[in-house]
């Protein structure tokens, strides 16, 4: 069965600290995609990154970086020098094809990140 | 502006009173789906649609109906809402149904059923 686990329910750090959000997934598919979404207090879902199962290169985008390791089925997200505006709920998700070519996003439970000034 | 819109954004209703949450996208996307978000559970897929007149159940379809008569619209219907359907609902769309395609989410509809 497909499953995404975000074991950290809540994280609270002081501004400028680095913070890593963990994501562990389970799938039997050989082809799949992993995503991270941000949900700020306003409630909308903001797409952050997509990574396919054949690309294990780490990615950096400004203060954000992602570490994808197939060997441990993990796709962790690190924020460097955190800022108050980073406070949000972050979701990790696994996308897979289901019957008839339809896709489904399987979400983790989310991690609520609070950055304190 | 390319977007997914949902209406209403907030709704408080009573048990058994039929309601419809509308979803519309202006990106000519083929694939649309509905999710509900509950604390500790993340988002779970309710229904999806690969194109006009093609819909299918997701993980939690009980108590919901959908229709896809036009490409841009994908309404979510609760024929007889119950308190356990109190949740935050998101509509999403993507260009086609491939697993790697980014899904664009609407702003969400917060539903409370008393």
mmCIF file of C-alpha atoms in Angstrom:
data_model
loop_
_atom_site.group_PDB
_atom_site.id
_atom_site.type_symbol
_atom_site.label_atom_id
_atom_site.label_comp_id
_atom_site.label_asym_id
_atom_site.label_seq_id
_atom_site.Cartn_x
_atom_site.Cartn_y
_atom_site.Cartn_z
ATOM 1 C CA UNK A 1 0.000 0.000 0.000
ATOM 2 C CA UNK A 2 1.096 3.543 -0.614
ATOM 3 C CA UNK A 3 1.739 5.572 2.488
ATOM 4 C CA UNK A 4 3.481 8.776 3.471
ATOM 5 C CA UNK A 5 4.592 9.366 7.041
ATOM 6 C CA UNK A 6 5.550 12.698 8.500
ATOM 7 C CA UNK A 7 6.444 11.722 12.025
ATOM 8 C CA UNK A 8 6.961 15.279 13.254
ATOM 9 C CA UNK A 9 3.530 16.653 14.059
ATOM 10 C CA UNK A 10 4.799 20.029 15.223
ATOM 11 C CA UNK A 11 8.162 21.751 15.197
ATOM 12 C CA UNK A 12 8.986 25.058 16.819
ATOM 13 C CA UNK A 13 12.292 26.849 16.303
ATOM 14 C CA UNK A 14 13.706 30.303 16.715
ATOM 15 C CA UNK A 15 14.209 32.457 13.665
ATOM 16 C CA UNK A 16 17.458 31.898 11.749
ATOM 17 C CA UNK A 17 17.753 28.309 12.908
ATOM 18 C CA UNK A 18 17.932 25.569 10.316
ATOM 19 C CA UNK A 19 15.108 23.040 10.415
ATOM 20 C CA UNK A 20 14.535 19.711 8.668
ATOM 21 C CA UNK A 21 11.131 18.213 8.026
ATOM 22 C CA UNK A 22 11.130 14.455 7.623
ATOM 23 C CA UNK A 23 9.131 12.484 5.080
ATOM 24 C CA UNK A 24 9.174 8.715 4.722
ATOM 25 C CA UNK A 25 7.134 6.957 2.068
ATOM 26 C CA UNK A 26 6.084 3.446 1.154
ATOM 27 C CA UNK A 27 5.295 2.271 -2.335
ATOM 28 C CA UNK A 28 5.711 -0.793 -4.519
ATOM 29 C CA UNK A 29 5.697 1.273 -7.684
ATOM 30 C CA UNK A 30 8.957 1.730 -9.538
ATOM 31 C CA UNK A 31 7.766 4.998 -11.061
ATOM 32 C CA UNK A 32 6.349 7.585 -8.735
ATOM 33 C CA UNK A 33 6.625 11.242 -7.872
ATOM 34 C CA UNK A 34 7.131 13.033 -4.598
ATOM 35 C CA UNK A 35 5.907 16.493 -3.765
ATOM 36 C CA UNK A 36 6.113 19.039 -0.994
ATOM 37 C CA UNK A 37 3.337 21.549 -0.413
ATOM 38 C CA UNK A 38 3.180 24.482 1.983
ATOM 39 C CA UNK A 39 -0.055 25.521 3.666
ATOM 40 C CA UNK A 40 0.307 28.971 5.262
ATOM 41 C CA UNK A 41 -2.174 30.221 7.857
ATOM 42 C CA UNK A 42 -4.354 31.583 5.058
ATOM 43 C CA UNK A 43 -5.126 27.970 4.138
ATOM 44 C CA UNK A 44 -4.201 27.597 0.495
ATOM 45 C CA UNK A 45 -1.814 24.896 -0.717
ATOM 46 C CA UNK A 46 1.361 26.134 -2.319
ATOM 47 C CA UNK A 47 3.396 23.803 -4.504
ATOM 48 C CA UNK A 48 7.085 23.719 -3.542
ATOM 49 C CA UNK A 49 8.765 20.871 -5.405
ATOM 50 C CA UNK A 50 8.238 17.733 -7.471
ATOM 51 C CA UNK A 51 10.771 14.920 -7.772
ATOM 52 C CA UNK A 52 10.484 11.712 -9.786
ATOM 53 C CA UNK A 53 11.690 8.358 -8.546
ATOM 54 C CA UNK A 54 14.549 8.189 -11.027
ATOM 55 C CA UNK A 55 16.146 11.461 -10.013
ATOM 56 C CA UNK A 56 17.922 11.263 -6.682
ATOM 57 C CA UNK A 57 19.820 14.474 -7.041
ATOM 58 C CA UNK A 58 19.346 16.852 -4.165
ATOM 59 C CA UNK A 59 17.790 20.174 -5.012
ATOM 60 C CA UNK A 60 18.319 23.615 -3.601
ATOM 61 C CA UNK A 61 16.095 26.608 -4.119
ATOM 62 C CA UNK A 62 17.215 29.612 -2.118
ATOM 63 C CA UNK A 63 16.888 28.728 1.551
ATOM 64 C CA UNK A 64 15.045 25.508 0.745
ATOM 65 C CA UNK A 65 16.693 22.189 -0.016
ATOM 66 C CA UNK A 66 15.456 18.669 -0.493
ATOM 67 C CA UNK A 67 17.246 15.376 0.135
ATOM 68 C CA UNK A 68 15.782 12.390 -1.731
ATOM 69 C CA UNK A 69 17.141 8.970 -0.753
ATOM 70 C CA UNK A 70 15.515 5.929 -2.314
ATOM 71 C CA UNK A 71 17.561 3.589 -0.120
ATOM 72 C CA UNK A 72 15.743 4.871 2.951
ATOM 73 C CA UNK A 73 12.511 5.890 1.157
ATOM 74 C CA UNK A 74 12.880 9.410 2.429
ATOM 75 C CA UNK A 75 12.366 12.850 0.938
ATOM 76 C CA UNK A 76 13.370 15.342 3.606
ATOM 77 C CA UNK A 77 12.998 19.091 3.393
ATOM 78 C CA UNK A 78 15.398 21.552 5.008
ATOM 79 C CA UNK A 79 14.891 25.258 5.541
ATOM 80 C CA UNK A 80 18.110 27.132 6.168
ATOM 81 C CA UNK A 81 18.103 30.326 8.215
ATOM 82 C CA UNK A 82 14.382 30.059 8.894
ATOM 83 C CA UNK A 83 12.145 33.121 8.868
ATOM 84 C CA UNK A 84 8.820 33.872 10.499
ATOM 85 C CA UNK A 85 7.170 33.733 7.059
ATOM 86 C CA UNK A 86 8.137 30.066 6.852
ATOM 87 C CA UNK A 87 5.576 29.293 9.558
ATOM 88 C CA UNK A 88 3.059 26.950 7.976
ATOM 89 C CA UNK A 89 1.904 23.381 7.728
ATOM 90 C CA UNK A 90 4.039 21.415 5.298
ATOM 91 C CA UNK A 91 2.781 18.347 3.499
ATOM 92 C CA UNK A 92 4.780 15.671 1.775
ATOM 93 C CA UNK A 93 2.876 13.719 -0.892
ATOM 94 C CA UNK A 94 3.383 10.706 -3.124
ATOM 95 C CA UNK A 95 1.792 10.596 -6.569
ATOM 96 C CA UNK A 96 1.056 7.410 -8.358
ATOM 97 C CA UNK A 97 -0.899 6.254 -11.325
ATOM 98 C CA UNK A 98 -4.022 4.252 -10.523
ATOM 99 C CA UNK A 99 -6.236 2.368 -12.903
ATOM 100 C CA UNK A 100 -7.051 3.927 -16.272
ATOM 101 C CA UNK A 101 -4.188 6.352 -15.968
ATOM 102 C CA UNK A 102 -5.679 8.448 -13.237
ATOM 103 C CA UNK A 103 -3.308 9.845 -10.681
ATOM 104 C CA UNK A 104 -3.691 10.133 -6.961
ATOM 105 C CA UNK A 105 -1.798 12.177 -4.440
ATOM 106 C CA UNK A 106 -1.270 10.388 -1.137
ATOM 107 C CA UNK A 107 -0.501 12.946 1.545
ATOM 108 C CA UNK A 108 1.328 12.684 4.798
ATOM 109 C CA UNK A 109 -0.268 13.965 7.970
ATOM 110 C CA UNK A 110 1.528 17.288 7.735
ATOM 111 C CA UNK A 111 4.068 19.013 9.975
ATOM 112 C CA UNK A 112 3.153 22.298 11.592
ATOM 113 C CA UNK A 113 6.239 24.495 11.631
ATOM 114 C CA UNK A 114 6.338 27.558 13.846
ATOM 115 C CA UNK A 115 9.195 30.014 13.539
ATOM 116 C CA UNK A 116 9.443 32.254 16.569
ATOM 117 C CA UNK A 117 11.006 35.720 16.282
ATOM 118 C CA UNK B 1 -4.958 34.680 -14.158
ATOM 119 C CA UNK B 2 -4.769 30.882 -14.181
ATOM 120 C CA UNK B 3 -6.615 29.597 -11.169
ATOM 121 C CA UNK B 4 -8.937 27.138 -9.512
ATOM 122 C CA UNK B 5 -11.872 28.737 -7.748
ATOM 123 C CA UNK B 6 -14.194 27.268 -5.169
ATOM 124 C CA UNK B 7 -17.455 28.534 -3.759
ATOM 125 C CA UNK B 8 -18.417 29.047 -1.087
ATOM 126 C CA UNK B 9 -15.229 29.494 0.910
ATOM 127 C CA UNK B 10 -17.029 28.983 4.195
ATOM 128 C CA UNK B 11 -20.295 27.212 4.870
ATOM 129 C CA UNK B 12 -22.161 26.274 8.014
ATOM 130 C CA UNK B 13 -25.141 24.014 7.489
ATOM 131 C CA UNK B 14 -27.299 21.495 9.297
ATOM 132 C CA UNK B 15 -27.507 17.753 9.032
ATOM 133 C CA UNK B 16 -29.452 16.536 6.027
ATOM 134 C CA UNK B 17 -29.620 19.768 4.057
ATOM 135 C CA UNK B 18 -28.292 19.138 0.574
ATOM 136 C CA UNK B 19 -25.422 21.348 -0.530
ATOM 137 C CA UNK B 20 -23.106 21.813 -3.469
ATOM 138 C CA UNK B 21 -19.574 23.143 -3.445
ATOM 139 C CA UNK B 22 -18.582 24.453 -6.845
ATOM 140 C CA UNK B 23 -15.150 24.173 -8.403
ATOM 141 C CA UNK B 24 -14.062 25.823 -11.607
ATOM 142 C CA UNK B 25 -10.719 26.041 -13.391
ATOM 143 C CA UNK B 26 -9.740 28.287 -16.299
ATOM 144 C CA UNK B 27 -6.665 26.362 -17.462
ATOM 145 C CA UNK B 28 -8.398 23.871 -19.774
ATOM 146 C CA UNK B 29 -7.230 21.062 -17.517
ATOM 147 C CA UNK B 30 -8.556 17.578 -18.163
ATOM 148 C CA UNK B 31 -8.006 16.124 -14.719
ATOM 149 C CA UNK B 32 -9.822 17.364 -11.623
ATOM 150 C CA UNK B 33 -10.229 15.958 -8.156
ATOM 151 C CA UNK B 34 -11.604 16.671 -4.712
ATOM 152 C CA UNK B 35 -9.775 16.201 -1.414
ATOM 153 C CA UNK B 36 -10.772 16.652 2.169
ATOM 154 C CA UNK B 37 -8.311 17.719 4.857
ATOM 155 C CA UNK B 38 -8.724 16.578 8.444
ATOM 156 C CA UNK B 39 -6.368 17.096 11.397
ATOM 157 C CA UNK B 40 -3.817 14.327 11.703
ATOM 158 C CA UNK B 41 -4.916 12.726 8.434
ATOM 159 C CA UNK B 42 -3.552 15.078 5.809
ATOM 160 C CA UNK B 43 -5.542 15.304 2.592
ATOM 161 C CA UNK B 44 -7.510 12.359 1.247
ATOM 162 C CA UNK B 45 -8.958 12.048 -2.219
ATOM 163 C CA UNK B 46 -12.751 11.905 -2.465
ATOM 164 C CA UNK B 47 -13.430 11.705 -6.204
ATOM 165 C CA UNK B 48 -11.567 12.406 -9.378
ATOM 166 C CA UNK B 49 -12.417 13.025 -13.017
ATOM 167 C CA UNK B 50 -10.222 12.349 -15.998
ATOM 168 C CA UNK B 51 -12.410 14.300 -18.412
ATOM 169 C CA UNK B 52 -15.977 15.294 -19.172
ATOM 170 C CA UNK B 53 -18.434 12.598 -18.066
ATOM 171 C CA UNK B 54 -15.609 10.447 -16.643
ATOM 172 C CA UNK B 55 -15.516 10.291 -12.849
ATOM 173 C CA UNK B 56 -14.432 7.717 -10.293
ATOM 174 C CA UNK B 57 -14.155 7.205 -6.560
ATOM 175 C CA UNK B 58 -11.115 8.096 -4.551
ATOM 176 C CA UNK B 59 -10.308 6.868 -1.060
ATOM 177 C CA UNK B 60 -13.224 8.398 0.867
ATOM 178 C CA UNK B 61 -16.221 8.726 -1.502
ATOM 179 C CA UNK B 62 -19.009 7.773 0.914
ATOM 180 C CA UNK B 63 -21.586 10.510 1.294
ATOM 181 C CA UNK B 64 -20.418 12.501 -1.736
ATOM 182 C CA UNK B 65 -21.362 12.790 -5.376
ATOM 183 C CA UNK B 66 -19.713 14.621 -8.244
ATOM 184 C CA UNK B 67 -20.477 15.444 -11.844
ATOM 185 C CA UNK B 68 -18.388 16.631 -14.780
ATOM 186 C CA UNK B 69 -20.687 17.999 -17.445
ATOM 187 C CA UNK B 70 -18.254 20.665 -18.583
ATOM 188 C CA UNK B 71 -14.491 20.541 -18.676
ATOM 189 C CA UNK B 72 -14.021 23.550 -16.428
ATOM 190 C CA UNK B 73 -16.462 22.625 -13.642
ATOM 191 C CA UNK B 74 -16.392 19.816 -11.111
ATOM 192 C CA UNK B 75 -18.984 20.340 -8.359
ATOM 193 C CA UNK B 76 -18.995 18.329 -5.135
ATOM 194 C CA UNK B 77 -22.457 17.394 -3.904
ATOM 195 C CA UNK B 78 -23.425 16.354 -0.401
ATOM 196 C CA UNK B 79 -26.943 14.971 -0.678
ATOM 197 C CA UNK B 80 -27.457 14.560 3.068
ATOM 198 C CA UNK B 81 -24.548 16.072 4.976
ATOM 199 C CA UNK B 82 -23.604 14.688 8.365
ATOM 200 C CA UNK B 83 -21.341 16.086 11.105
ATOM 201 C CA UNK B 84 -18.501 13.729 10.116
ATOM 202 C CA UNK B 85 -18.295 15.611 6.831
ATOM 203 C CA UNK B 86 -17.186 18.721 8.655
ATOM 204 C CA UNK B 87 -13.838 19.351 7.026
ATOM 205 C CA UNK B 88 -11.713 21.547 4.793
ATOM 206 C CA UNK B 89 -12.278 20.678 1.143
ATOM 207 C CA UNK B 90 -9.915 21.299 -1.743
ATOM 208 C CA UNK B 91 -10.527 21.028 -5.439
ATOM 209 C CA UNK B 92 -7.511 20.427 -7.663
ATOM 210 C CA UNK B 93 -6.810 20.232 -11.370
ATOM 211 C CA UNK B 94 -3.956 19.237 -13.624
ATOM 212 C CA UNK B 95 -3.409 19.324 -17.353
ATOM 213 C CA UNK B 96 -3.608 15.564 -17.793
ATOM 214 C CA UNK B 97 -3.742 12.624 -15.461
ATOM 215 C CA UNK B 98 -0.058 11.671 -15.443
ATOM 216 C CA UNK B 99 1.413 10.970 -12.020
ATOM 217 C CA UNK B 100 4.070 13.635 -12.327
ATOM 218 C CA UNK B 101 1.808 16.488 -13.271
ATOM 219 C CA UNK B 102 1.492 19.249 -10.750
ATOM 220 C CA UNK B 103 -1.986 19.614 -9.339
ATOM 221 C CA UNK B 104 -3.209 23.153 -8.867
ATOM 222 C CA UNK B 105 -5.341 23.560 -5.788
ATOM 223 C CA UNK B 106 -8.252 25.856 -5.126
ATOM 224 C CA UNK B 107 -8.340 28.053 -2.016
ATOM 225 C CA UNK B 108 -10.357 25.555 0.005
ATOM 226 C CA UNK B 109 -13.899 25.425 1.396
ATOM 227 C CA UNK B 110 -14.350 25.107 5.115
ATOM 228 C CA UNK B 111 -17.567 23.210 5.786
ATOM 229 C CA UNK B 112 -19.218 22.803 9.162
ATOM 230 C CA UNK B 113 -22.187 20.465 9.502
ATOM 231 C CA UNK B 114 -24.142 20.895 12.736
#
